[in-house]
CSV table of C-alpha atoms in Angstrom, one decimal:
chain,number,residue,atom,x,y,z
A,1,MET,CA,-15.3,47.0,-42.4
A,2,LEU,CA,-18.3,48.4,-40.6
A,3,ILE,CA,-18.4,52.2,-40.3
A,4,THR,CA,-21.2,53.6,-38.3
A,5,LEU,CA,-22.3,57.2,-38.1
A,6,ILE,CA,-23.9,58.6,-34.9
A,7,GLY,CA,-25.0,62.0,-33.8
A,8,LEU,CA,-28.0,64.2,-33.2
A,9,PRO,CA,-31.0,64.1,-35.6
A,10,GLY,CA,-30.0,66.4,-38.5
A,11,SER,CA,-26.3,66.2,-38.0
A,12,GLY,CA,-25.8,64.8,-41.5
A,13,LYS,CA,-25.4,61.1,-40.8
A,14,SER,CA,-27.5,59.9,-43.8
A,15,THR,CA,-26.1,62.4,-46.3
A,16,VAL,CA,-22.5,62.0,-45.2
A,17,GLY,CA,-23.0,58.2,-44.9
A,18,ARG,CA,-24.2,57.9,-48.5
A,19,HIS,CA,-21.3,59.9,-49.8
A,20,LEU,CA,-18.8,58.0,-47.6
A,21,ALA,CA,-20.2,54.6,-48.8
A,22,ARG,CA,-19.9,55.8,-52.5
A,23,ARG,CA,-16.3,56.9,-51.8
A,24,LEU,CA,-15.3,53.6,-50.2
A,25,SER,CA,-17.4,51.5,-52.7
A,26,LEU,CA,-19.4,50.0,-49.8
A,27,PRO,CA,-23.1,49.4,-49.4
A,28,PHE,CA,-25.0,52.1,-47.4
A,29,PHE,CA,-27.7,51.4,-44.8
A,30,ASP,CA,-29.8,53.9,-42.8
A,31,SER,CA,-31.2,52.1,-39.8
A,32,ASP,CA,-34.3,54.4,-39.7
A,33,HIS,CA,-35.1,53.5,-43.4
A,34,VAL,CA,-34.7,49.8,-42.6
A,35,ILE,CA,-37.1,50.2,-39.7
A,36,GLU,CA,-39.6,52.1,-41.8
A,37,GLN,CA,-39.5,49.4,-44.5
A,38,ARG,CA,-40.2,46.7,-41.8
A,39,ILE,CA,-43.0,48.5,-40.1
A,40,GLY,CA,-44.7,49.8,-43.3
A,41,CYS,CA,-45.1,53.4,-42.0
A,42,SER,CA,-43.0,56.4,-41.0
A,43,ILE,CA,-41.2,56.4,-37.7
A,44,ARG,CA,-43.3,59.4,-36.8
A,45,GLU,CA,-46.5,57.5,-37.2
A,46,PHE,CA,-45.1,54.5,-35.3
A,47,PHE,CA,-43.9,56.8,-32.5
A,48,GLU,CA,-47.4,58.3,-32.2
A,49,ARG,CA,-49.2,54.9,-32.3
A,50,GLU,CA,-46.8,52.7,-30.3
A,51,GLY,CA,-44.7,55.0,-28.3
A,52,GLU,CA,-40.9,55.6,-28.0
A,53,GLU,CA,-40.2,52.5,-25.9
A,54,HIS,CA,-41.6,50.1,-28.5
A,55,PHE,CA,-39.7,52.0,-31.2
A,56,ARG,CA,-36.4,51.7,-29.2
A,57,ASP,CA,-37.0,47.9,-28.9
A,58,LEU,CA,-37.4,47.6,-32.7
A,59,GLU,CA,-34.4,49.9,-33.2
A,60,GLN,CA,-32.2,47.7,-30.9
A,61,ALA,CA,-33.1,44.6,-32.9
A,62,VAL,CA,-32.4,46.2,-36.2
A,63,LEU,CA,-29.1,47.6,-35.1
A,64,ASP,CA,-28.0,44.3,-33.7
A,65,GLU,CA,-28.7,42.7,-37.1
A,66,LEU,CA,-27.1,45.5,-39.2
A,67,THR,CA,-23.9,45.5,-37.1
A,68,GLN,CA,-23.4,41.8,-37.6
A,69,GLY,CA,-23.1,42.2,-41.4
A,70,GLU,CA,-19.9,42.5,-43.2
A,71,SER,CA,-18.5,45.7,-44.7
A,72,CYS,CA,-20.8,48.7,-45.1
A,73,VAL,CA,-21.5,52.2,-43.9
A,74,LEU,CA,-24.4,52.5,-41.4
A,75,SER,CA,-26.2,55.6,-40.5
A,76,THR,CA,-28.1,55.3,-37.2
A,77,GLY,CA,-31.0,57.2,-35.7
A,78,GLY,CA,-30.1,60.0,-33.3
A,79,GLY,CA,-31.3,58.1,-30.2
A,80,SER,CA,-29.6,54.8,-31.1
A,81,VAL,CA,-27.1,55.4,-28.3
A,82,LEU,CA,-29.7,55.6,-25.5
A,83,ARG,CA,-29.5,51.9,-24.9
A,84,ALA,CA,-26.2,50.5,-23.4
A,85,GLN,CA,-26.5,47.3,-25.6
A,86,ASN,CA,-26.6,49.4,-28.8
A,87,ARG,CA,-23.6,51.4,-27.6
A,88,ALA,CA,-21.6,48.2,-26.9
A,89,HIS,CA,-22.5,46.6,-30.2
A,90,LEU,CA,-21.8,49.7,-32.3
A,91,HIS,CA,-18.4,50.2,-30.6
A,92,ALA,CA,-17.3,46.6,-30.6
A,93,ARG,CA,-18.4,45.6,-34.1
A,94,GLY,CA,-16.9,48.4,-36.2
A,95,ARG,CA,-15.6,52.0,-36.3
A,96,VAL,CA,-17.9,54.6,-35.0
A,97,ILE,CA,-17.8,58.2,-36.2
A,98,TYR,CA,-19.6,60.8,-34.1
A,99,LEU,CA,-20.7,63.7,-36.3
A,100,ARG,CA,-20.8,66.3,-33.7
A,101,SER,CA,-23.1,69.3,-34.4
A,102,THR,CA,-24.2,71.9,-31.9
A,103,PRO,CA,-28.0,72.2,-31.2
A,104,GLU,CA,-27.9,75.6,-32.9
A,105,GLU,CA,-26.4,74.1,-36.1
A,106,VAL,CA,-29.0,71.3,-36.1
A,107,PHE,CA,-31.8,73.8,-35.5
A,108,ARG,CA,-30.8,75.8,-38.5
A,109,ARG,CA,-30.9,72.7,-40.7
A,110,LEU,CA,-34.1,71.3,-39.3
A,111,ARG,CA,-36.3,74.2,-38.4
A,112,HIS,CA,-38.8,73.5,-41.2
A,113,ASP,CA,-38.7,69.7,-41.0
A,114,ARG,CA,-42.0,68.2,-39.7
A,115,ASN,CA,-41.0,64.6,-40.0
A,116,ARG,CA,-38.9,64.3,-36.8
A,117,PRO,CA,-41.1,63.2,-33.9
A,118,LEU,CA,-38.9,64.4,-31.1
A,119,LEU,CA,-38.8,67.9,-32.5
A,120,GLN,CA,-42.5,68.5,-32.8
A,121,VAL,CA,-42.6,70.6,-29.6
A,122,ALA,CA,-43.2,74.2,-28.8
A,123,ASP,CA,-39.5,75.0,-28.5
A,124,PRO,CA,-37.5,72.7,-30.8
A,125,LEU,CA,-34.2,74.5,-30.1
A,126,GLN,CA,-34.5,73.9,-26.4
A,127,ARG,CA,-35.5,70.3,-27.2
A,128,LEU,CA,-32.2,69.9,-29.2
A,129,ARG,CA,-30.2,71.4,-26.4
A,130,ASP,CA,-31.8,68.9,-24.0
A,131,LEU,CA,-31.1,66.0,-26.3
A,132,TYR,CA,-27.5,67.2,-26.7
A,133,ALA,CA,-27.0,67.4,-23.0
A,134,VAL,CA,-28.1,63.8,-22.5
A,135,ARG,CA,-26.7,62.3,-25.7
A,136,ASP,CA,-23.4,64.0,-26.2
A,137,PRO,CA,-21.7,61.9,-23.5
A,138,LEU,CA,-23.2,58.7,-24.9
A,139,TYR,CA,-22.1,59.6,-28.4
A,140,ARG,CA,-18.6,60.2,-27.1
A,141,GLU,CA,-18.6,57.0,-25.2
A,142,THR,CA,-19.6,55.0,-28.3
A,143,ALA,CA,-17.4,56.8,-30.9
A,144,HIS,CA,-13.9,55.9,-32.0
A,145,TYR,CA,-13.7,59.4,-33.7
A,146,VAL,CA,-15.4,62.7,-33.3
A,147,ILE,CA,-15.8,64.9,-36.4
A,148,GLU,CA,-17.0,68.5,-35.8
A,149,THR,CA,-19.5,69.2,-38.6
A,150,GLY,CA,-19.6,73.0,-38.3
A,151,ARG,CA,-19.8,74.4,-41.8
A,152,PRO,CA,-17.6,72.0,-43.9
A,153,SER,CA,-19.1,70.6,-47.1
A,154,VAL,CA,-20.2,67.0,-47.2
A,155,ALA,CA,-17.1,66.2,-49.4
A,156,THR,CA,-14.9,67.8,-46.7
A,157,LEU,CA,-16.5,65.8,-44.0
A,158,VAL,CA,-16.1,62.6,-46.0
A,159,ASN,CA,-12.4,63.5,-46.5
A,160,MET,CA,-12.0,64.1,-42.8
A,161,ILE,CA,-13.5,60.7,-42.0
A,162,VAL,CA,-11.3,58.8,-44.6
A,163,MET,CA,-8.2,60.6,-43.2
A,164,GLN,CA,-9.1,59.5,-39.6
A,165,LEU,CA,-9.6,55.9,-40.7
A,166,GLU,CA,-6.3,56.0,-42.6
A,167,LEU,CA,-4.4,57.5,-39.6
A,168,ALA,CA,-5.8,54.7,-37.5
A,169,GLY,CA,-4.2,52.2,-40.0
A,170,ILE,CA,-7.5,51.2,-41.6
A,171,ASP,CA,-7.1,51.0,-45.4
A,172,ALA,CA,-10.2,52.9,-46.4
A,173,GLY,CA,-9.2,52.8,-50.1
A,174,CYS,CA,-9.5,49.0,-50.2
A,175,ALA,CA,-12.8,48.7,-48.3
A,176,GLN,CA,-14.8,46.1,-50.4
A,177,GLY,CA,-17.5,43.7,-49.2
A,178,SER,CA,-21.2,43.4,-48.6
A,179,CYS,CA,-23.7,43.6,-45.8
A,180,ALA,CA,-25.2,40.3,-46.8
A,181,ARG,CA,-27.0,39.8,-43.5
A,182,ALA,CA,-28.1,43.4,-43.3
A,183,HIS,CA,-30.7,43.4,-46.0
A,184,PRO,CA,-34.2,44.3,-44.7
């Protein structure tokens, strides 16, 4: 079972993903961390040095590899849905959960975070609104389930995801396996 989390930067994909993986006894992978391990620097540095297009090429290759592994929980970068091939692979190869957060919620969480390259602008809230306008339809196209993050705790969000999987007939309680091909 491959469960992939998508959503805006700061929507909780990594935090919820780690907890969900623990709950399901599955390995957890964060595609951004895998990329950083491979390039030997932060995504922010890579963005500044190589540009967004080169980053998206690398992200596409990593997502293709990670989605071909066996059972795991995968957290993706906020822009992973920008490429049609990524959307197709994510949707076809596992169950995709869209952690939907409003730009205002994300801004509250990230207003002091200096490590997100796309938010290092004069008006980060407007930037989040712009990202949301472009990406929300792509997240919805890719997702099997949409979970509103709002104010629930991480544990509540994990319970909501497990319940959605179980309602869909996926036995989340018996999810065992490994992402043997997904190791960086």
